[in-house]
PDB file of C-alpha atoms in Angstrom:
ATOM      1  CA  GLU T   1     109.969  77.445  72.712  1.00  0.00           C
ATOM      2  CA  ALA T   2     111.538  74.488  71.128  1.00  0.00           C
ATOM      3  CA  GLY T   3     112.902  71.868  72.986  1.00  0.00           C
ATOM      4  CA  VAL T   4     115.937  69.677  73.121  1.00  0.00           C
ATOM      5  CA  ALA T   5     116.193  67.867  70.102  1.00  0.00           C
ATOM      6  CA  GLN T   6     118.263  64.485  69.708  1.00  0.00           C
ATOM      7  CA  SER T   7     119.057  62.098  67.200  1.00  0.00           C
ATOM      8  CA  PRO T   8     118.729  59.647  65.866  1.00  0.00           C
ATOM      9  CA  ARG T   9     116.034  58.155  67.830  1.00  0.00           C
ATOM     10  CA  TYR T  10     116.487  54.748  67.561  1.00  0.00           C
ATOM     11  CA  LYS T  11     120.295  53.038  66.596  1.00  0.00           C
ATOM     12  CA  ILE T  12     120.756  48.773  66.078  1.00  0.00           C
ATOM     13  CA  ILE T  13     124.626  48.412  65.465  1.00  0.00           C
ATOM     14  CA  GLU T  14     126.692  45.187  65.810  1.00  0.00           C
ATOM     15  CA  LYS T  15     129.346  44.955  68.500  1.00  0.00           C
ATOM     16  CA  ARG T  16     132.497  46.968  67.493  1.00  0.00           C
ATOM     17  CA  GLN T  17     130.635  49.270  64.930  1.00  0.00           C
ATOM     18  CA  SER T  18     130.760  53.050  66.149  1.00  0.00           C
ATOM     19  CA  VAL T  19     127.847  55.334  66.301  1.00  0.00           C
ATOM     20  CA  ALA T  20     127.259  58.864  67.182  1.00  0.00           C
ATOM     21  CA  PHE T  21     124.382  60.456  68.338  1.00  0.00           C
ATOM     22  CA  TRP T  22     123.681  64.342  67.995  1.00  0.00           C
ATOM     23  CA  CYS T  23     122.153  66.990  70.272  1.00  0.00           C
ATOM     24  CA  ASN T  24     120.751  70.600  69.999  1.00  0.00           C
ATOM     25  CA  PRO T  25     119.701  72.039  73.105  1.00  0.00           C
ATOM     26  CA  ILE T  26     117.607  74.778  74.064  1.00  0.00           C
ATOM     27  CA  SER T  27     118.454  77.659  72.790  1.00  0.00           C
ATOM     28  CA  GLY T  28     120.691  79.958  75.163  1.00  0.00           C
ATOM     29  CA  HIS T  29     121.162  76.991  77.494  1.00  0.00           C
ATOM     30  CA  ALA T  30     124.656  76.961  78.543  1.00  0.00           C
ATOM     31  CA  THR T  31     124.590  73.844  80.231  1.00  0.00           C
ATOM     32  CA  LEU T  32     124.410  70.862  78.401  1.00  0.00           C
ATOM     33  CA  TYR T  33     124.620  67.273  79.634  1.00  0.00           C
ATOM     34  CA  TRP T  34     124.982  63.652  78.236  1.00  0.00           C
ATOM     35  CA  TYR T  35     123.425  60.651  80.375  1.00  0.00           C
ATOM     36  CA  GLN T  36     123.061  57.043  80.030  1.00  0.00           C
ATOM     37  CA  GLN T  37     119.858  55.005  81.111  1.00  0.00           C
ATOM     38  CA  ILE T  38     120.020  51.496  81.028  1.00  0.00           C
ATOM     39  CA  LEU T  39     116.376  49.711  81.319  1.00  0.00           C
ATOM     40  CA  GLY T  40     114.840  49.864  84.753  1.00  0.00           C
ATOM     41  CA  GLN T  41     117.610  52.443  86.357  1.00  0.00           C
ATOM     42  CA  GLY T  42     117.752  55.952  86.535  1.00  0.00           C
ATOM     43  CA  PRO T  43     119.508  58.593  84.265  1.00  0.00           C
ATOM     44  CA  LYS T  44     123.706  58.095  84.982  1.00  0.00           C
ATOM     45  CA  LEU T  45     125.917  61.165  84.024  1.00  0.00           C
ATOM     46  CA  LEU T  46     128.275  60.822  81.186  1.00  0.00           C
ATOM     47  CA  ILE T  47     129.501  64.439  80.480  1.00  0.00           C
ATOM     48  CA  GLN T  48     128.536  67.747  81.229  1.00  0.00           C
ATOM     49  CA  PHE T  49     129.585  70.878  79.191  1.00  0.00           C
ATOM     50  CA  GLN T  50     129.383  74.430  80.264  1.00  0.00           C
ATOM     51  CA  ASN T  51     129.698  76.379  76.895  1.00  0.00           C
ATOM     52  CA  ASN T  52     131.900  74.885  75.310  1.00  0.00           C
ATOM     53  CA  GLY T  53     134.041  73.317  77.932  1.00  0.00           C
ATOM     54  CA  VAL T  54     133.822  70.131  79.994  1.00  0.00           C
ATOM     55  CA  VAL T  55     132.537  70.458  83.571  1.00  0.00           C
ATOM     56  CA  ASP T  56     132.514  66.990  84.607  1.00  0.00           C
ATOM     57  CA  ASP T  57     133.402  63.393  82.384  1.00  0.00           C
ATOM     58  CA  SER T  58     134.335  61.545  85.408  1.00  0.00           C
ATOM     59  CA  GLN T  59     132.102  58.835  84.533  1.00  0.00           C
ATOM     60  CA  LEU T  60     132.713  58.628  80.780  1.00  0.00           C
ATOM     61  CA  PRO T  61     134.591  55.710  79.677  1.00  0.00           C
ATOM     62  CA  LYS T  62     137.033  57.254  77.881  1.00  0.00           C
ATOM     63  CA  ASP T  63     138.331  54.355  76.304  1.00  0.00           C
ATOM     64  CA  ARG T  64     135.220  54.441  74.102  1.00  0.00           C
ATOM     65  CA  PHE T  65     133.337  57.185  74.126  1.00  0.00           C
ATOM     66  CA  SER T  66     133.871  60.492  73.403  1.00  0.00           C
ATOM     67  CA  ALA T  67     132.182  63.722  73.122  1.00  0.00           C
ATOM     68  CA  GLU T  68     132.563  67.522  71.902  1.00  0.00           C
ATOM     69  CA  ARG T  69     130.582  70.646  72.257  1.00  0.00           C
ATOM     70  CA  LEU T  70     131.839  72.737  69.440  1.00  0.00           C
ATOM     71  CA  LYS T  71     130.798  76.505  69.399  1.00  0.00           C
ATOM     72  CA  GLY T  72     129.249  76.069  72.717  1.00  0.00           C
ATOM     73  CA  VAL T  73     125.691  74.781  71.198  1.00  0.00           C
ATOM     74  CA  ASP T  74     124.911  71.722  69.793  1.00  0.00           C
ATOM     75  CA  SER T  75     126.935  68.448  70.740  1.00  0.00           C
ATOM     76  CA  THR T  76     127.953  64.740  69.557  1.00  0.00           C
ATOM     77  CA  LEU T  77     128.435  61.422  71.582  1.00  0.00           C
ATOM     78  CA  LYS T  78     130.441  59.138  70.336  1.00  0.00           C
ATOM     79  CA  ILE T  79     130.904  55.435  71.007  1.00  0.00           C
ATOM     80  CA  GLN T  80     133.381  53.513  69.355  1.00  0.00           C
ATOM     81  CA  PRO T  81     133.884  50.631  69.240  1.00  0.00           C
ATOM     82  CA  ALA T  82     130.621  49.366  70.791  1.00  0.00           C
ATOM     83  CA  LYS T  83     129.737  46.826  73.500  1.00  0.00           C
ATOM     84  CA  LEU T  84     126.924  44.981  74.190  1.00  0.00           C
ATOM     85  CA  GLU T  85     126.633  46.605  77.578  1.00  0.00           C
ATOM     86  CA  ASP T  86     126.426  49.984  75.780  1.00  0.00           C
ATOM     87  CA  SER T  87     122.932  48.980  74.812  1.00  0.00           C
ATOM     88  CA  ALA T  88     121.037  52.260  76.495  1.00  0.00           C
ATOM     89  CA  VAL T  89     118.903  54.971  76.108  1.00  0.00           C
ATOM     90  CA  TYR T  90     121.339  57.805  75.628  1.00  0.00           C
ATOM     91  CA  LEU T  91     119.723  61.165  76.812  1.00  0.00           C
ATOM     92  CA  CYS T  92     120.740  64.928  76.546  1.00  0.00           C
ATOM     93  CA  ALA T  93     119.639  67.641  78.856  1.00  0.00           C
ATOM     94  CA  SER T  94     120.263  71.185  79.178  1.00  0.00           C
ATOM     95  CA  SER T  95     119.727  73.599  81.887  1.00  0.00           C
ATOM     96  CA  PRO T  96     120.337  77.606  81.488  1.00  0.00           C
ATOM     97  CA  ARG T  97     122.062  77.525  84.936  1.00  0.00           C
ATOM     98  CA  GLY T  98     125.856  76.446  85.180  1.00  0.00           C
ATOM     99  CA  GLY T  99     128.093  75.988  88.048  1.00  0.00           C
ATOM    100  CA  THR T 100     126.963  74.583  91.125  1.00  0.00           C
ATOM    101  CA  THR T 101     123.251  75.558  90.884  1.00  0.00           C
ATOM    102  CA  VAL T 102     121.689  72.579  89.070  1.00  0.00           C
ATOM    103  CA  GLY T 103     118.002  74.110  88.748  1.00  0.00           C
ATOM    104  CA  GLU T 104     115.571  72.125  86.494  1.00  0.00           C
ATOM    105  CA  LEU T 105     117.014  70.137  83.596  1.00  0.00           C
ATOM    106  CA  PHE T 106     115.122  69.862  80.500  1.00  0.00           C
ATOM    107  CA  PHE T 107     115.678  66.455  78.610  1.00  0.00           C
ATOM    108  CA  GLY T 108     115.418  65.789  74.971  1.00  0.00           C
ATOM    109  CA  GLU T 109     113.616  62.557  73.969  1.00  0.00           C
ATOM    110  CA  GLY T 110     116.461  60.122  73.579  1.00  0.00           C
ATOM    111  CA  SER T 111     118.165  58.001  71.575  1.00  0.00           C
ATOM    112  CA  ARG T 112     117.467  54.249  71.868  1.00  0.00           C
ATOM    113  CA  LEU T 113     120.799  51.966  70.969  1.00  0.00           C
ATOM    114  CA  THR T 114     121.115  48.381  70.623  1.00  0.00           C
ATOM    115  CA  VAL T 115     124.297  46.894  70.321  1.00  0.00           C
ATOM    116  CA  LEU T 116     123.726  43.137  69.009  1.00  0.00           C
TER     117      LEU T 116
ATOM    118  CA  SER Q   1     128.657  57.666  98.812  1.00  0.00           C
ATOM    119  CA  GLN Q   2     125.201  58.855  98.205  1.00  0.00           C
ATOM    120  CA  LYS Q   3     122.555  56.107  97.582  1.00  0.00           C
ATOM    121  CA  ILE Q   4     119.148  56.978  96.552  1.00  0.00           C
ATOM    122  CA  GLU Q   5     116.214  54.070  97.127  1.00  0.00           C
ATOM    123  CA  GLN Q   6     112.959  54.107  95.434  1.00  0.00           C
ATOM    124  CA  ASN Q   7     110.225  51.268  95.426  1.00  0.00           C
ATOM    125  CA  SER Q   8     111.201  49.315  92.468  1.00  0.00           C
ATOM    126  CA  GLU Q   9     107.726  47.396  92.625  1.00  0.00           C
ATOM    127  CA  ALA Q  10     105.018  49.007  90.921  1.00  0.00           C
ATOM    128  CA  LEU Q  11     102.761  51.303  92.630  1.00  0.00           C
ATOM    129  CA  ASN Q  12      98.960  50.483  91.700  1.00  0.00           C
ATOM    130  CA  ILE Q  13      96.152  52.916  92.830  1.00  0.00           C
ATOM    131  CA  GLN Q  14      92.835  53.460  92.034  1.00  0.00           C
ATOM    132  CA  GLU Q  15      91.752  56.616  90.111  1.00  0.00           C
ATOM    133  CA  GLY Q  16      90.418  59.257  92.820  1.00  0.00           C
ATOM    134  CA  LYS Q  17      92.736  58.507  95.460  1.00  0.00           C
ATOM    135  CA  THR Q  18      96.145  59.711  96.679  1.00  0.00           C
ATOM    136  CA  ALA Q  19      99.362  58.098  95.266  1.00  0.00           C
ATOM    137  CA  THR Q  20     102.318  58.681  97.561  1.00  0.00           C
ATOM    138  CA  LEU Q  21     105.679  58.120  96.273  1.00  0.00           C
ATOM    139  CA  THR Q  22     109.006  57.023  98.418  1.00  0.00           C
ATOM    140  CA  CYS Q  23     112.643  58.501  97.889  1.00  0.00           C
ATOM    141  CA  ASN Q  24     115.112  57.570 100.699  1.00  0.00           C
ATOM    142  CA  TYR Q  25     118.812  58.687 100.535  1.00  0.00           C
ATOM    143  CA  THR Q  26     121.632  57.109 102.598  1.00  0.00           C
ATOM    144  CA  ASN Q  27     124.084  59.674 103.547  1.00  0.00           C
ATOM    145  CA  TYR Q  28     124.577  63.125 104.113  1.00  0.00           C
ATOM    146  CA  SER Q  29     121.469  65.540 103.256  1.00  0.00           C
ATOM    147  CA  PRO Q  30     121.402  67.344 100.282  1.00  0.00           C
ATOM    148  CA  ALA Q  31     120.732  70.974  99.754  1.00  0.00           C
ATOM    149  CA  TYR Q  32     117.613  70.326  97.345  1.00  0.00           C
ATOM    150  CA  LEU Q  33     115.639  67.201  95.967  1.00  0.00           C
ATOM    151  CA  GLN Q  34     114.151  67.247  92.520  1.00  0.00           C
ATOM    152  CA  TRP Q  35     111.018  64.886  90.898  1.00  0.00           C
ATOM    153  CA  TYR Q  36     110.639  64.168  87.372  1.00  0.00           C
ATOM    154  CA  ARG Q  37     108.265  62.056  85.527  1.00  0.00           C
ATOM    155  CA  GLN Q  38     109.207  59.791  82.843  1.00  0.00           C
ATOM    156  CA  ASP Q  39     106.794  58.345  80.115  1.00  0.00           C
ATOM    157  CA  PRO Q  40     108.180  55.369  78.498  1.00  0.00           C
ATOM    158  CA  GLY Q  41     110.157  56.162  75.329  1.00  0.00           C
ATOM    159  CA  ARG Q  42     110.347  59.769  76.559  1.00  0.00           C
ATOM    160  CA  GLY Q  43     113.155  62.025  78.439  1.00  0.00           C
ATOM    161  CA  PRO Q  44     112.251  62.831  81.942  1.00  0.00           C
ATOM    162  CA  VAL Q  45     110.326  65.682  82.569  1.00  0.00           C
ATOM    163  CA  PHE Q  46     110.954  67.771  85.719  1.00  0.00           C
ATOM    164  CA  LEU Q  47     108.065  68.250  88.207  1.00  0.00           C
ATOM    165  CA  LEU Q  48     109.081  70.071  91.539  1.00  0.00           C
ATOM    166  CA  LEU Q  49     112.598  70.898  93.398  1.00  0.00           C
ATOM    167  CA  ILE Q  50     112.051  71.331  97.180  1.00  0.00           C
ATOM    168  CA  ARG Q  51     115.019  72.891  99.536  1.00  0.00           C
ATOM    169  CA  GLU Q  52     116.258  71.305 102.786  1.00  0.00           C
ATOM    170  CA  ASN Q  53     114.616  74.132 104.542  1.00  0.00           C
ATOM    171  CA  GLU Q  54     111.196  73.667 102.936  1.00  0.00           C
ATOM    172  CA  LYS Q  55     109.433  71.161 104.720  1.00  0.00           C
ATOM    173  CA  GLU Q  56     106.629  70.574 102.092  1.00  0.00           C
ATOM    174  CA  LYS Q  57     105.981  72.247  98.499  1.00  0.00           C
ATOM    175  CA  ARG Q  58     102.827  72.410  96.627  1.00  0.00           C
ATOM    176  CA  LYS Q  59     101.681  72.324  92.732  1.00  0.00           C
ATOM    177  CA  GLU Q  60      98.518  71.849  91.910  1.00  0.00           C
ATOM    178  CA  ARG Q  61      97.729  68.184  92.667  1.00  0.00           C
ATOM    179  CA  LEU Q  62     101.162  67.298  93.367  1.00  0.00           C
ATOM    180  CA  LYS Q  63     102.861  67.824  97.243  1.00  0.00           C
ATOM    181  CA  VAL Q  64     106.464  67.012  97.801  1.00  0.00           C
ATOM    182  CA  THR Q  65     107.868  66.617 101.236  1.00  0.00           C
ATOM    183  CA  PHE Q  66     111.273  66.445 102.403  1.00  0.00           C
ATOM    184  CA  ASP Q  67     112.265  65.149 106.078  1.00  0.00           C
ATOM    185  CA  THR Q  68     116.110  65.322 106.901  1.00  0.00           C
ATOM    186  CA  THR Q  69     115.864  63.598 109.925  1.00  0.00           C
ATOM    187  CA  LEU Q  70     114.176  60.407 108.102  1.00  0.00           C
ATOM    188  CA  LYS Q  71     116.254  61.171 105.108  1.00  0.00           C
ATOM    189  CA  GLN Q  72     113.508  60.819 102.672  1.00  0.00           C
ATOM    190  CA  SER Q  73     111.436  62.611 100.226  1.00  0.00           C
ATOM    191  CA  LEU Q  74     107.544  61.876  99.751  1.00  0.00           C
ATOM    192  CA  PHE Q  75     105.687  62.812  96.810  1.00  0.00           C
ATOM    193  CA  HIS Q  76     102.120  62.735  96.390  1.00  0.00           C
ATOM    194  CA  ILE Q  77      99.763  63.122  94.032  1.00  0.00           C
ATOM    195  CA  THR Q  78      95.754  63.767  95.072  1.00  0.00           C
ATOM    196  CA  ALA Q  79      93.002  63.057  93.036  1.00  0.00           C
ATOM    197  CA  SER Q  80      94.588  60.696  90.775  1.00  0.00           C
ATOM    198  CA  GLN Q  81      94.277  60.219  87.205  1.00  0.00           C
ATOM    199  CA  PRO Q  82      94.725  57.475  84.735  1.00  0.00           C
ATOM    200  CA  ALA Q  83      97.029  60.134  83.064  1.00  0.00           C
ATOM    201  CA  ASP Q  84      99.329  59.974  85.920  1.00  0.00           C
ATOM    202  CA  SER Q  85     100.443  56.934  85.195  1.00  0.00           C
ATOM    203  CA  ALA Q  86     104.229  56.909  84.212  1.00  0.00           C
ATOM    204  CA  THR Q  87     107.804  56.695  86.478  1.00  0.00           C
ATOM    205  CA  TYR Q  88     108.603  58.893  88.836  1.00  0.00           C
ATOM    206  CA  LEU Q  89     112.160  59.824  89.513  1.00  0.00           C
ATOM    207  CA  CYS Q  90     113.871  61.744  92.335  1.00  0.00           C
ATOM    208  CA  ALA Q  91     117.640  63.045  91.702  1.00  0.00           C
ATOM    209  CA  LEU Q  92     119.338  64.862  94.535  1.00  0.00           C
ATOM    210  CA  PRO Q  93     122.992  66.158  94.366  1.00  0.00           C
ATOM    211  CA  MET Q  94     125.755  63.828  94.923  1.00  0.00           C
ATOM    212  CA  ASP Q  95     128.050  64.235  97.645  1.00  0.00           C
ATOM    213  CA  SER Q  96     129.419  67.923  98.126  1.00  0.00           C
ATOM    214  CA  ASN Q  97     129.379  67.740  93.930  1.00  0.00           C
ATOM    215  CA  TYR Q  98     126.413  69.516  92.665  1.00  0.00           C
ATOM    216  CA  GLN Q  99     125.966  66.597  90.002  1.00  0.00           C
ATOM    217  CA  LEU Q 100     122.776  64.962  90.648  1.00  0.00           C
ATOM    218  CA  ILE Q 101     122.159  61.365  91.129  1.00  0.00           C
ATOM    219  CA  TRP Q 102     119.071  59.729  90.285  1.00  0.00           C
ATOM    220  CA  GLY Q 103     116.816  56.805  91.687  1.00  0.00           C
ATOM    221  CA  ALA Q 104     115.712  54.288  89.551  1.00  0.00           C
ATOM    222  CA  GLY Q 105     112.206  55.777  89.642  1.00  0.00           C
ATOM    223  CA  THR Q 106     108.892  54.157  90.769  1.00  0.00           C
ATOM    224  CA  LYS Q 107     106.584  52.494  87.984  1.00  0.00           C
ATOM    225  CA  LEU Q 108     102.863  54.287  89.388  1.00  0.00           C
ATOM    226  CA  ILE Q 109      99.626  52.929  87.402  1.00  0.00           C
ATOM    227  CA  ILE Q 110      96.437  54.713  87.826  1.00  0.00           C
ATOM    228  CA  LYS Q 111      93.428  52.312  87.682  1.00  0.00           C
ATOM    229  CA  PRO Q 112      90.095  53.356  86.252  1.00  0.00           C
TER     230      PRO Q 112
END
């Protein structure tokens, strides 16, 4: 079974530039998450989708971050304009479950962003 | 709001010994708690989930305990091996919301 695919693995940009990350979850997984992990910290949820609807985006900085999951499969996370503090690893995870039952999450390898 | 505390200092253990990692939470007791392993440059990998009505859960050389009185979970690796070296994260649901919040993780180093 193929795992969660993410790209690019690494990205270096200047502040105020834009960047986009892509995620393809495990086939059949209804729930997709984007997490931000700053070095030395645990993952922080940015947004959760169930199918193509947003379940929770309360911690997404909506003035600069946006995400979509068209057709309920793959997803894109965009940052525009980027700030220095956005330097982090952006992790995508999926789960076959949804709603209030949070079981095992399956993570991708992550996309490491460096903002100069 | 709920907070999670894991030892921020790396834990150095001799190969063959039992490694014990701690996850403490501050407020209400969650319905369950999860443990993940994260290797450098990789995403977290799920290891175990323990529910509030379970005192202990085992999987091969791994054992997790959940003490709601102490507001603590312990994660044990018996007969530790250098390949067990990684950062171990605990995660649990936030408040009445089912979203997971995560500890910062403890780095485990198993020395041959």
